[in-house]
Coordinates of C-alpha atoms in Angstrom, one line a residue:
M27 CA 81.5 -11.9 -143.2
T28 CA 84.0 -8.9 -142.9
A29 CA 83.1 -5.8 -141.0
Q30 CA 83.2 -3.8 -144.3
L31 CA 80.8 -6.2 -146.0
K32 CA 78.5 -6.0 -143.0
R33 CA 78.5 -2.2 -143.0
R34 CA 77.8 -2.2 -146.8
S35 CA 74.9 -4.6 -146.3
L36 CA 73.5 -2.5 -143.5
I37 CA 73.6 0.7 -145.6
F38 CA 72.0 -1.2 -148.5
G39 CA 69.3 -2.5 -146.1
A40 CA 68.6 1.0 -144.8
G41 CA 68.2 2.4 -148.3
L42 CA 66.0 -0.5 -149.3
L43 CA 63.7 0.1 -146.3
L44 CA 63.4 3.8 -147.1
Y45 CA 62.6 2.9 -150.7
L46 CA 59.8 0.5 -149.7
C47 CA 58.4 3.1 -147.3
A48 CA 58.4 5.7 -150.1
L49 CA 56.5 3.3 -152.4
G50 CA 54.0 2.4 -149.7
V51 CA 53.3 6.1 -148.7
S52 CA 53.1 7.4 -152.3
S53 CA 50.6 4.6 -153.2
Q54 CA 48.3 5.7 -150.3
V55 CA 48.9 9.5 -150.1
E56 CA 49.2 12.0 -152.9
L57 CA 52.6 13.6 -152.4
S58 CA 54.0 16.6 -154.1
D59 CA 56.6 16.1 -156.7
A60 CA 59.2 17.8 -154.6
V61 CA 58.5 15.5 -151.6
R62 CA 58.6 12.4 -153.8
F63 CA 61.8 13.5 -155.5
V64 CA 63.6 14.1 -152.2
W65 CA 62.3 10.9 -150.6
F66 CA 63.4 8.7 -153.5
L67 CA 66.6 10.6 -154.0
I68 CA 67.7 10.0 -150.4
A69 CA 66.9 6.3 -150.8
Y70 CA 68.8 6.3 -154.1
L71 CA 71.9 8.0 -152.7
I72 CA 72.0 5.6 -149.7
I73 CA 71.6 2.5 -151.9
G74 CA 74.0 3.7 -154.5
F75 CA 76.7 4.9 -152.1
D76 CA 79.1 2.1 -153.0
S77 CA 78.4 2.6 -156.7
F78 CA 79.3 6.2 -156.6
R79 CA 82.4 5.3 -154.7
G80 CA 83.2 2.7 -157.3
L81 CA 82.7 5.3 -160.0
R82 CA 85.1 7.6 -158.2
D83 CA 87.7 4.9 -157.9
R84 CA 87.4 4.1 -161.6
F85 CA 87.8 7.8 -162.5
M86 CA 90.9 7.9 -160.4
K87 CA 92.3 5.1 -162.6
K88 CA 91.2 7.0 -165.7
Q89 CA 88.5 4.4 -166.5
F90 CA 85.6 6.6 -167.4
L91 CA 83.2 4.3 -169.4
T92 CA 82.5 1.4 -167.1
E93 CA 79.5 -0.5 -165.7
Y94 CA 79.3 2.2 -162.9
T95 CA 79.1 4.9 -165.5
L96 CA 76.4 3.0 -167.3
M97 CA 74.3 2.4 -164.2
I98 CA 74.6 5.9 -162.8
L99 CA 73.8 7.6 -166.1
A100 CA 70.8 5.3 -166.5
T101 CA 69.4 5.9 -163.0
V102 CA 70.1 9.7 -163.1
G103 CA 68.4 9.8 -166.4
A104 CA 65.4 8.1 -164.9
F105 CA 65.3 10.8 -162.2
G106 CA 65.6 13.5 -164.8
I107 CA 62.4 12.3 -166.4
E108 CA 60.7 11.8 -163.0
R109 CA 60.9 8.0 -163.1
Y110 CA 62.1 7.9 -159.5
E111 CA 60.8 4.4 -158.6
E112 CA 62.5 2.8 -161.6
G113 CA 65.7 4.7 -161.1
V114 CA 66.0 3.4 -157.5
L115 CA 64.9 -0.1 -158.4
V116 CA 67.7 -0.4 -161.1
M117 CA 70.2 0.7 -158.5
I118 CA 68.9 -1.8 -156.0
L119 CA 69.4 -4.7 -158.4
F120 CA 72.9 -3.5 -159.4
E121 CA 74.0 -3.0 -155.8
L122 CA 72.6 -6.4 -154.9
G123 CA 74.8 -8.0 -157.5
L124 CA 77.9 -6.2 -156.2
I125 CA 77.1 -7.3 -152.6
F126 CA 76.7 -10.9 -153.8
E127 CA 80.1 -10.7 -155.6
A128 CA 81.7 -9.2 -152.4
F129 CA 80.2 -11.9 -150.3
S130 CA 81.5 -14.7 -152.6
T131 CA 85.0 -13.2 -152.4
D132 CA 84.8 -13.0 -148.6
T133 CA 83.7 -16.6 -148.4
A134 CA 86.7 -17.7 -150.5
K135 CA 89.0 -15.9 -148.2
R136 CA 87.5 -17.5 -145.1
S137 CA 88.0 -20.9 -146.7
I138 CA 91.8 -20.2 -146.7
A139 CA 91.7 -19.5 -143.0
E140 CA 89.9 -22.9 -142.5
M141 CA 92.8 -24.6 -144.2
I142 CA 95.0 -23.5 -141.4
D143 CA 93.4 -26.3 -139.3
I144 CA 95.4 -29.0 -141.2
R145 CA 98.6 -27.4 -139.9
P146 CA 99.7 -28.7 -136.4
P147 CA 99.9 -26.1 -133.6
Y148 CA 103.3 -27.4 -132.5
A149 CA 106.3 -29.5 -133.6
T150 CA 108.4 -31.8 -131.4
R151 CA 112.1 -31.0 -131.9
K152 CA 114.9 -33.3 -130.7
V153 CA 117.7 -31.4 -129.0
K154 CA 120.6 -33.3 -127.3
G155 CA 118.4 -36.4 -126.9
K156 CA 115.5 -34.5 -125.3
E157 CA 112.2 -33.6 -126.8
Q158 CA 111.0 -29.9 -127.0
Q159 CA 107.7 -28.7 -128.2
V160 CA 108.1 -25.6 -130.4
D161 CA 106.1 -23.6 -132.9
P162 CA 106.5 -25.0 -136.4
S163 CA 107.7 -21.6 -137.6
E164 CA 110.7 -21.9 -135.3
L165 CA 112.1 -24.9 -137.1
K166 CA 115.1 -24.5 -139.4
R167 CA 116.6 -26.7 -142.0
N168 CA 118.4 -29.8 -140.7
H169 CA 116.7 -29.6 -137.3
I170 CA 115.6 -33.1 -136.1
I171 CA 111.9 -33.5 -135.3
I172 CA 110.0 -36.4 -133.8
I173 CA 106.5 -37.3 -135.2
K174 CA 104.4 -39.7 -133.1
P175 CA 101.4 -41.8 -134.3
G176 CA 98.3 -39.6 -134.9
E177 CA 100.3 -36.4 -135.3
R178 CA 100.4 -34.2 -138.3
I179 CA 103.8 -33.6 -140.0
P180 CA 104.6 -29.9 -139.2
V181 CA 107.1 -29.2 -142.1
D182 CA 108.5 -31.0 -145.1
A183 CA 111.2 -33.4 -144.0
V184 CA 113.2 -36.6 -144.7
I185 CA 112.9 -39.6 -142.4
T186 CA 116.2 -40.4 -140.6
S187 CA 114.9 -43.1 -138.3
G188 CA 112.0 -45.5 -138.0
A189 CA 109.3 -46.6 -140.4
T190 CA 105.6 -45.8 -140.6
T191 CA 102.5 -45.4 -142.7
I192 CA 101.5 -41.9 -143.8
D193 CA 98.1 -40.6 -144.6
T194 CA 98.8 -38.2 -147.5
K195 CA 95.2 -37.3 -148.4
A196 CA 95.7 -33.6 -147.4
V197 CA 98.5 -33.3 -150.0
T198 CA 97.9 -35.8 -152.8
G199 CA 94.1 -36.5 -152.3
E200 CA 94.7 -40.3 -152.3
P201 CA 93.0 -42.1 -149.4
V202 CA 95.2 -45.1 -149.2
P203 CA 98.1 -44.5 -146.7
V204 CA 101.6 -45.0 -148.0
S205 CA 104.5 -46.7 -146.4
A206 CA 107.6 -44.5 -145.5
G207 CA 111.0 -45.4 -144.1
V208 CA 114.5 -44.0 -143.8
G209 CA 115.3 -41.7 -146.7
D210 CA 111.7 -41.1 -147.8
R211 CA 110.4 -37.5 -148.0
I212 CA 107.3 -36.6 -145.9
Y213 CA 105.2 -33.5 -146.4
S214 CA 103.6 -31.1 -144.0
G215 CA 99.9 -31.6 -143.4
C216 CA 100.1 -35.4 -143.8
I217 CA 99.3 -37.6 -140.8
N218 CA 101.7 -40.2 -139.3
L219 CA 99.5 -43.2 -138.7
R220 CA 101.7 -45.9 -137.0
G221 CA 105.3 -45.8 -135.9
V222 CA 107.3 -43.1 -134.1
I223 CA 109.7 -41.5 -136.6
E224 CA 112.5 -39.0 -136.6
A225 CA 113.1 -36.7 -139.6
R226 CA 115.4 -34.0 -140.7
V227 CA 113.7 -30.7 -141.7
S228 CA 114.2 -30.1 -145.4
K229 CA 112.0 -26.9 -145.7
V230 CA 111.2 -24.2 -143.2
Y231 CA 107.6 -23.6 -142.2
K232 CA 106.8 -20.8 -144.8
D233 CA 108.2 -22.9 -147.7
S234 CA 106.5 -26.2 -146.7
T235 CA 103.8 -27.8 -148.7
V236 CA 100.7 -26.8 -146.8
S237 CA 101.8 -23.1 -146.6
K238 CA 102.4 -23.2 -150.3
I239 CA 98.9 -24.5 -150.9
M240 CA 97.5 -21.6 -149.0
E241 CA 99.5 -19.1 -151.0
M242 CA 98.5 -20.7 -154.3
V243 CA 94.8 -20.4 -153.3
E244 CA 95.2 -16.7 -152.5
D245 CA 97.1 -16.0 -155.7
A246 CA 94.6 -17.9 -157.8
Q247 CA 91.7 -16.0 -156.2
N248 CA 93.4 -12.7 -157.1
K249 CA 93.9 -13.8 -160.7
K250 CA 90.3 -14.8 -161.1
A251 CA 89.2 -11.4 -159.7
E252 CA 90.4 -9.8 -162.9
S253 CA 87.8 -11.5 -165.0
E254 CA 85.0 -9.4 -166.4
T255 CA 81.3 -9.9 -166.1
T256 CA 78.8 -9.9 -168.9
I257 CA 77.5 -6.5 -167.9
S258 CA 80.9 -4.8 -167.7
K259 CA 81.8 -6.1 -171.1
F260 CA 78.5 -5.0 -172.6
A261 CA 78.7 -1.6 -170.9
R262 CA 82.2 -0.9 -172.2
I263 CA 80.9 -1.0 -175.8
Y264 CA 77.2 0.1 -175.3
T265 CA 77.8 3.2 -173.1
P266 CA 80.2 5.2 -175.3
V267 CA 78.3 4.3 -178.4
M268 CA 75.0 5.6 -177.0
L269 CA 76.6 8.7 -175.5
V270 CA 78.3 9.7 -178.8
L271 CA 75.1 9.1 -180.8
A272 CA 73.0 11.1 -178.4
L273 CA 75.5 14.0 -178.6
L274 CA 75.5 13.8 -182.4
V275 CA 71.6 14.0 -182.4
M276 CA 71.8 17.1 -180.3
I277 CA 74.5 19.1 -182.2
Y278 CA 74.8 17.8 -185.7
P279 CA 71.4 18.7 -187.2
P280 CA 71.4 22.3 -185.8
L281 CA 74.8 22.8 -187.3
T282 CA 73.9 21.4 -190.8
F283 CA 70.5 20.7 -192.4
S284 CA 68.4 22.1 -189.5
Y285 CA 70.5 25.1 -188.8
G286 CA 69.8 26.9 -185.6
N287 CA 67.0 24.6 -184.4
W288 CA 68.7 23.8 -181.2
S289 CA 65.7 23.3 -178.9
T290 CA 64.1 20.7 -181.1
W291 CA 67.3 18.6 -181.5
I292 CA 68.3 18.9 -177.9
Y293 CA 64.8 17.6 -176.9
R294 CA 65.2 14.7 -179.4
G295 CA 68.7 14.0 -178.0
L296 CA 67.2 13.8 -174.5
I297 CA 64.6 11.3 -175.8
F298 CA 67.4 9.4 -177.4
L299 CA 69.2 9.1 -174.1
I300 CA 65.9 8.0 -172.4
V301 CA 65.4 5.3 -175.0
A302 CA 69.1 4.3 -174.8
C303 CA 68.9 4.0 -171.0
P304 CA 69.3 0.2 -170.7
S305 CA 67.3 -0.2 -167.5
G306 CA 65.3 -3.2 -168.7
L307 CA 68.2 -4.8 -170.4
V308 CA 70.6 -4.4 -167.4
M309 CA 67.9 -5.7 -165.1
S310 CA 67.1 -8.7 -167.2
I311 CA 70.6 -10.0 -167.4
P312 CA 71.2 -10.5 -163.7
I313 CA 67.7 -11.8 -163.3
A314 CA 68.3 -14.4 -166.0
F315 CA 71.5 -15.5 -164.3
L316 CA 69.8 -15.7 -160.9
G317 CA 67.1 -17.8 -162.6
G318 CA 69.8 -20.1 -163.9
I319 CA 71.3 -20.3 -160.4
A320 CA 67.8 -21.0 -158.9
S321 CA 67.2 -23.7 -161.5
A322 CA 70.5 -25.3 -160.7
A323 CA 69.7 -25.2 -156.9
R324 CA 66.6 -27.2 -157.6
Q325 CA 68.8 -29.9 -159.1
G326 CA 71.1 -30.0 -156.1
I327 CA 73.8 -27.8 -157.6
V328 CA 75.1 -24.6 -156.0
V329 CA 76.4 -22.0 -158.4
K330 CA 78.2 -19.1 -156.7
G331 CA 77.7 -16.5 -159.5
G332 CA 76.1 -15.9 -162.8
N333 CA 79.5 -15.4 -164.5
Y334 CA 80.3 -19.0 -163.8
L335 CA 77.2 -20.1 -165.7
E336 CA 78.4 -18.0 -168.6
D337 CA 81.9 -19.6 -168.4
I338 CA 80.8 -23.2 -168.1
A339 CA 78.5 -22.9 -171.1
R340 CA 81.6 -22.1 -173.2
A341 CA 83.9 -24.6 -171.6
D342 CA 85.9 -26.9 -173.8
T343 CA 88.6 -28.2 -171.5
F344 CA 87.6 -30.4 -168.5
I345 CA 90.2 -31.3 -166.0
F346 CA 89.4 -34.0 -163.4
D347 CA 91.0 -35.3 -160.2
K348 CA 90.9 -39.1 -160.0
T349 CA 90.2 -40.4 -156.5
G350 CA 86.8 -39.4 -155.2
T351 CA 85.9 -37.6 -158.4
L352 CA 86.1 -40.1 -161.3
T353 CA 86.5 -43.0 -158.9
K354 CA 84.5 -43.9 -155.7
G355 CA 87.5 -43.4 -153.3
V356 CA 86.5 -46.7 -151.7
F357 CA 89.0 -49.5 -152.2
K358 CA 87.8 -53.0 -152.8
V359 CA 89.4 -56.4 -153.7
K360 CA 89.8 -56.4 -157.4
E361 CA 91.9 -59.6 -158.1
I362 CA 93.0 -62.6 -156.2
H363 CA 96.0 -64.6 -157.4
P364 CA 96.7 -67.7 -155.2
E365 CA 99.8 -70.0 -155.4
G366 CA 99.1 -73.5 -154.3
M367 CA 95.7 -72.9 -152.9
T368 CA 92.2 -71.6 -153.9
E369 CA 91.1 -68.0 -154.1
E370 CA 88.8 -68.6 -151.2
E371 CA 91.5 -70.0 -149.0
L372 CA 93.9 -67.1 -149.8
L373 CA 91.2 -64.5 -149.0
E374 CA 90.3 -66.3 -145.8
I375 CA 93.9 -66.2 -144.5
A376 CA 94.4 -62.6 -145.5
A377 CA 91.1 -61.4 -144.0
H378 CA 91.6 -63.2 -140.6
V379 CA 95.2 -61.9 -140.2
E380 CA 94.1 -58.3 -141.1
S381 CA 90.9 -58.5 -139.0
Y382 CA 92.4 -56.6 -136.0
S383 CA 93.7 -53.7 -138.1
N384 CA 91.7 -50.6 -139.0
H385 CA 93.8 -49.9 -142.0
P386 CA 91.8 -49.2 -145.2
I387 CA 93.4 -52.2 -146.9
A388 CA 92.5 -54.5 -144.0
Q389 CA 88.9 -53.2 -144.1
S390 CA 88.7 -54.0 -147.8
L391 CA 89.9 -57.6 -147.2
T392 CA 87.5 -58.2 -144.4
E393 CA 84.6 -56.7 -146.4
A394 CA 85.4 -58.9 -149.4
Y395 CA 85.4 -62.0 -147.1
G396 CA 82.1 -61.0 -145.6
T397 CA 80.4 -60.6 -149.0
K398 CA 80.9 -64.3 -149.6
G399 CA 78.6 -65.0 -146.6
K400 CA 81.3 -66.0 -144.2
K401 CA 82.1 -64.7 -140.7
L402 CA 85.5 -64.1 -139.2
D403 CA 86.7 -66.3 -136.4
K404 CA 89.2 -64.0 -134.6
Q405 CA 90.0 -66.6 -132.0
K406 CA 92.1 -68.4 -134.7
V407 CA 94.4 -65.4 -134.9
Y408 CA 97.1 -64.8 -132.2
R409 CA 100.6 -63.4 -131.8
M410 CA 99.8 -60.6 -134.2
K411 CA 102.4 -58.0 -134.9
E412 CA 102.3 -54.9 -137.1
I413 CA 105.5 -53.9 -138.8
P414 CA 105.2 -50.2 -139.7
G415 CA 105.9 -49.5 -143.4
F416 CA 105.9 -53.2 -144.3
G417 CA 102.7 -55.0 -143.2
I418 CA 101.5 -57.4 -140.6
T419 CA 102.3 -60.9 -139.3
A420 CA 100.3 -63.3 -137.2
T421 CA 99.7 -66.9 -136.5
Y422 CA 96.5 -68.2 -138.1
A423 CA 95.4 -71.8 -137.7
G424 CA 98.8 -72.8 -136.4
Q425 CA 100.6 -71.3 -139.4
R426 CA 102.8 -68.1 -139.4
V427 CA 101.4 -65.7 -142.0
Y428 CA 103.1 -62.6 -143.4
I429 CA 101.0 -60.0 -145.3
G430 CA 102.3 -56.7 -146.6
N431 CA 104.0 -55.0 -149.5
W432 CA 106.9 -56.2 -151.6
R433 CA 109.4 -54.8 -149.0
M434 CA 107.8 -57.1 -146.4
M435 CA 108.5 -60.1 -148.6
R436 CA 112.1 -59.0 -149.1
K437 CA 112.5 -58.3 -145.3
Q438 CA 111.4 -61.9 -144.6
N439 CA 113.7 -63.3 -147.4
I440 CA 110.6 -64.7 -149.2
E441 CA 111.2 -65.2 -152.9
V442 CA 108.5 -63.3 -154.9
Q443 CA 108.5 -61.4 -158.2
E444 CA 107.2 -57.8 -157.8
V445 CA 103.8 -57.3 -159.3
K446 CA 103.3 -53.9 -161.1
K447 CA 99.6 -53.3 -161.5
A448 CA 97.3 -50.3 -161.0
G449 CA 96.3 -50.5 -157.4
T450 CA 97.7 -51.8 -154.1
V451 CA 99.3 -55.2 -154.3
V452 CA 99.1 -57.2 -151.0
Y453 CA 101.5 -60.1 -150.9
V454 CA 100.7 -63.2 -148.7
A455 CA 103.2 -65.8 -147.4
V456 CA 102.4 -68.8 -145.2
D457 CA 105.2 -70.3 -143.2
R458 CA 107.7 -68.2 -145.2
K459 CA 106.3 -69.7 -148.5
Y460 CA 104.8 -67.4 -151.0
A461 CA 101.0 -68.0 -151.2
G462 CA 99.9 -65.4 -153.8
Y463 CA 98.8 -61.8 -153.9
I464 CA 95.6 -59.8 -153.7
L465 CA 95.1 -56.7 -155.8
I466 CA 93.1 -53.9 -154.1
A467 CA 92.0 -51.0 -156.2
D468 CA 89.6 -48.1 -156.5
E469 CA 86.4 -48.4 -158.6
V470 CA 85.4 -46.1 -161.4
K471 CA 82.0 -44.4 -160.7
E472 CA 79.1 -45.8 -162.7
D473 CA 78.2 -42.4 -164.1
A474 CA 81.8 -41.4 -165.1
K475 CA 81.8 -42.9 -168.6
G476 CA 78.5 -41.4 -169.6
T477 CA 79.3 -38.0 -168.2
L478 CA 82.7 -37.8 -170.0
Q479 CA 81.1 -39.0 -173.2
Y480 CA 78.6 -36.2 -173.0
L481 CA 81.4 -33.7 -172.5
K482 CA 83.2 -35.0 -175.5
E483 CA 80.2 -35.2 -177.9
K484 CA 78.1 -32.2 -176.8
C485 CA 80.8 -29.8 -175.6
R486 CA 83.6 -31.0 -177.9
G487 CA 85.6 -31.2 -174.6
V488 CA 89.2 -32.1 -174.1
L489 CA 89.3 -34.5 -171.1
V490 CA 92.3 -34.3 -168.8
M491 CA 93.1 -36.2 -165.5
L492 CA 95.5 -34.8 -162.9
T493 CA 96.2 -37.2 -160.0
G494 CA 98.7 -37.8 -157.2
D495 CA 98.3 -41.5 -157.8
S496 CA 100.8 -43.8 -159.6
E497 CA 101.2 -43.8 -163.3
A498 CA 99.8 -47.3 -163.6
A499 CA 96.7 -46.5 -161.6
G500 CA 96.1 -43.2 -163.3
R501 CA 96.6 -44.5 -166.8
E502 CA 94.3 -47.5 -166.3
V503 CA 91.4 -45.2 -165.3
A504 CA 92.1 -42.7 -168.0
E505 CA 92.2 -45.4 -170.7
D506 CA 89.0 -46.9 -169.4
L507 CA 87.2 -43.5 -169.6
E508 CA 88.9 -42.6 -173.0
M509 CA 90.4 -39.4 -171.7
D510 CA 92.7 -37.3 -173.9
Y511 CA 95.5 -36.6 -171.4
V512 CA 96.6 -38.0 -168.0
Y513 CA 99.3 -36.6 -165.6
T514 CA 100.3 -38.7 -162.6
N515 CA 102.4 -38.5 -159.4
L516 CA 101.4 -34.8 -159.0
L517 CA 101.6 -32.6 -155.9
P518 CA 99.2 -29.6 -155.6
K519 CA 101.9 -27.3 -157.1
D520 CA 102.3 -29.6 -160.1
K521 CA 98.6 -29.7 -160.6
L522 CA 98.4 -26.0 -160.6
E523 CA 101.2 -25.7 -163.1
Q524 CA 99.4 -28.0 -165.5
V525 CA 96.2 -26.0 -165.2
E526 CA 98.2 -22.8 -165.9
D527 CA 99.5 -24.4 -169.1
F528 CA 95.9 -25.2 -170.3
L529 CA 94.8 -21.7 -169.4
L530 CA 97.6 -20.2 -171.5
L531 CA 96.4 -22.2 -174.5
E532 CA 92.8 -21.0 -174.4
D533 CA 91.5 -18.0 -176.3
A534 CA 88.7 -15.6 -175.4
T535 CA 85.9 -18.0 -176.4
E536 CA 87.3 -21.0 -174.5
K537 CA 87.1 -21.9 -170.8
V538 CA 88.8 -24.4 -168.5
V539 CA 86.8 -26.4 -166.0
C540 CA 88.4 -28.2 -163.1
V541 CA 86.6 -30.9 -161.0
G542 CA 87.9 -32.2 -157.7
D543 CA 87.0 -33.1 -154.1
G544 CA 90.0 -32.8 -151.8
I545 CA 92.0 -30.1 -150.0
N546 CA 94.8 -30.6 -152.5
D547 CA 92.3 -29.7 -155.3
A548 CA 91.6 -26.2 -153.8
P549 CA 94.3 -24.3 -155.7
V550 CA 93.3 -25.7 -159.1
L551 CA 89.6 -25.3 -158.4
T552 CA 90.2 -21.6 -157.6
R553 CA 92.5 -20.9 -160.5
A554 CA 90.4 -22.5 -163.2
D555 CA 87.8 -20.5 -165.0
V556 CA 85.2 -22.7 -163.3
G557 CA 86.0 -25.0 -160.3
I558 CA 83.5 -27.7 -159.6
A559 CA 83.6 -29.5 -156.2
M560 CA 82.0 -32.8 -155.3
G561 CA 80.0 -31.7 -152.2
D562 CA 79.1 -35.0 -150.6
L563 CA 82.6 -36.4 -150.3
G564 CA 84.5 -33.1 -150.9
S565 CA 86.5 -31.4 -148.2
A566 CA 85.4 -28.0 -146.8
A567 CA 88.4 -26.2 -148.5
A568 CA 87.6 -27.6 -151.9
I569 CA 83.9 -26.7 -151.6
E570 CA 84.7 -23.2 -150.5
A571 CA 87.3 -22.7 -153.3
A572 CA 85.0 -24.0 -156.0
D573 CA 82.6 -21.9 -158.1
V574 CA 80.1 -24.8 -158.6
I575 CA 79.2 -27.4 -155.9
L576 CA 77.5 -30.7 -156.6
M577 CA 75.7 -31.3 -153.3
E578 CA 75.4 -35.0 -154.0
D579 CA 78.3 -37.2 -155.1
E580 CA 76.8 -37.5 -158.6
L581 CA 79.3 -36.7 -161.4
W582 CA 76.5 -36.7 -164.1
K583 CA 75.1 -33.5 -162.5
I584 CA 77.9 -31.7 -164.4
T585 CA 75.9 -32.3 -167.5
D586 CA 72.9 -30.8 -165.8
V587 CA 74.7 -27.6 -164.9
I588 CA 76.0 -27.3 -168.5
R589 CA 72.5 -27.6 -169.9
I590 CA 71.2 -25.0 -167.4
A591 CA 74.0 -22.7 -168.2
K592 CA 73.4 -23.0 -172.0
E593 CA 69.7 -22.3 -171.5
T594 CA 70.5 -19.3 -169.3
L595 CA 72.8 -17.9 -172.0
R596 CA 70.1 -18.5 -174.6
V597 CA 67.6 -16.4 -172.7
V598 CA 70.2 -13.7 -172.0
N599 CA 71.0 -13.5 -175.8
Q600 CA 67.3 -13.4 -176.6
N601 CA 66.8 -10.5 -174.2
I602 CA 69.8 -8.6 -175.6
T603 CA 68.7 -9.1 -179.2
F604 CA 65.1 -8.2 -178.5
A605 CA 65.9 -5.2 -176.4
L606 CA 68.4 -3.8 -178.9
V607 CA 66.1 -4.4 -181.9
I608 CA 63.2 -2.6 -180.2
K609 CA 65.5 0.2 -179.0
A610 CA 66.9 0.7 -182.5
M611 CA 63.4 1.0 -183.9
V612 CA 62.3 3.5 -181.2
L613 CA 65.6 5.5 -181.5
I614 CA 65.1 5.9 -185.2
L615 CA 61.4 7.0 -184.8
A616 CA 62.5 9.4 -182.0
V617 CA 65.2 11.0 -184.0
I618 CA 62.9 11.7 -187.0
G619 CA 60.2 13.1 -184.6
Y620 CA 57.5 10.3 -184.6
F621 CA 58.2 9.5 -180.9
G622 CA 57.9 11.9 -178.1
M623 CA 59.2 11.5 -174.5
W624 CA 56.0 9.7 -173.3
E625 CA 56.0 7.2 -176.1
A626 CA 59.7 6.5 -175.5
I627 CA 59.0 5.8 -171.8
L628 CA 56.2 3.4 -172.7
A629 CA 58.5 1.6 -175.1
E630 CA 61.2 1.3 -172.5
V631 CA 58.8 0.0 -169.9
G632 CA 57.4 -2.5 -172.4
V633 CA 60.9 -3.8 -173.3
M634 CA 61.7 -4.0 -169.6
F635 CA 58.6 -6.2 -168.8
A636 CA 59.1 -8.4 -171.8
V637 CA 62.8 -9.3 -171.1
I638 CA 62.2 -9.7 -167.3
L639 CA 59.3 -12.1 -167.9
N640 CA 61.5 -14.1 -170.3
A641 CA 64.3 -14.1 -167.8
V642 CA 62.1 -15.3 -164.9
G643 CA 61.2 -18.3 -167.0
V644 CA 64.7 -19.7 -166.6
V645 CA 63.8 -20.5 -162.9
K646 CA 61.3 -23.2 -164.1
Y647 CA 63.8 -24.8 -166.5
T648 CA 64.3 -28.5 -165.8
V649 CA 66.9 -30.9 -167.2

């Protein structure tokens, strides 16, 4: 929390305490009207300090009829008719909403700072054959850097020497490490897993991938800050209309059919302003949204603001990351294709040779072997050697076994036709003779198909997948889930550009929702109208950047939050309709003289209680 937000919260807390003291004392002791007025006025001015400052700032920008104008006119009007308690209470609720909004913005900014942790504190530069540790920002293009196993890549570069396996999850979101050798591009923020490599710097620190991700999150946050809330849009229309009508009530009749009767029509104009004061309506809207947020929380869903409920209820485009979002992010053996032996024999050989490795592919092979009720006998494996960027070789049961990618087979001059399928293909050769391949792939989540079908049928949603994975892997999942569009081989920048394209196509009634779980998803989650993060498997950056968080890794909860959002909007629309209809009736009666000030106050209080009780009911809504 920033110092400014802390100060704002402390001022609000002091004003709230003073207000509660005033309520307590006035209920026990009969105070004079002057004392009550001064006491509640001081509390009002303290609580509304930031609102008055906001009104001043809007006036400086020549924005005169805003939500600040609405609230201050409403609360000052309440004081004018000696409804001090209600006037302060309305300001309390309004300020509470502003503080919550400021806190959400502060949290998003802190999430950007947390992303700095994926950038290494130093880089190892090679100068005249010697190693020097330098700050990554000191690196320039064409400098040679050395990256050792376990170190993060400091800047974008091209490998000039060595071969390795790279963990690219920080950039692409894909959990399976990729092989990299001479001539391959490597990106900042990724982790070198195996061999020592040398690389030539291709982009300076500020232009590297991770730095750009941070900039995109900041830019997306600034763009989202321009969106309007329900209250501000309502106030922009309601406030000027009511002010003009009240003024007409005061001056038109005395100048025409009730010539000279100024006192009567000014009095009726004041009653008009009292009835027009939207205290109950303005209070019921945030309470309804808070009720929706509370209902979502009961279902294990965190919604960071009521405006996101409003947006998700109107969403018609749903953009998903693949790995960890639509799929489990846990790779398993999907197919076994032996040559000259049985499936069990091929899996047995592969699992034993890979048993000493902690690579995700090795783990999936040993797990698959274990599910068949068999145990590994590691004593049969010896002379094991890992070849970074290619695979592993070892002697098993007296036979020399080679396991790895297609490059491994070519390196060993083993004749094999390249297999192009969605997933990771592991080739196996025994005594330099091709023995078959094993396909390892991610699994689609059980609830993915049902969730996407709901979005298509109930929300008429357009379903889109953005993934850093290969075209074959991405298209297979997209076709299985009957998605409308799929974009593959994307970096975070590419994903953001695609989201921007969809945002340009939407009109005022349409909203774009993005769902993801990784650091690389943070920019699109922030830029979308609504960003949804998978909380259980999601990274801290994605969770902080998102507007809605599913606390458990359950994709179907997206349908829950949509139902809650639609119910919340239904209650909000009910409140608005009810309040405006009653107000219209009372306004007409007040203008023609059937309602005095006291009756107008009773009508306003009645409307306020009715809409608030209706709004509170959202909290108990279950899906």
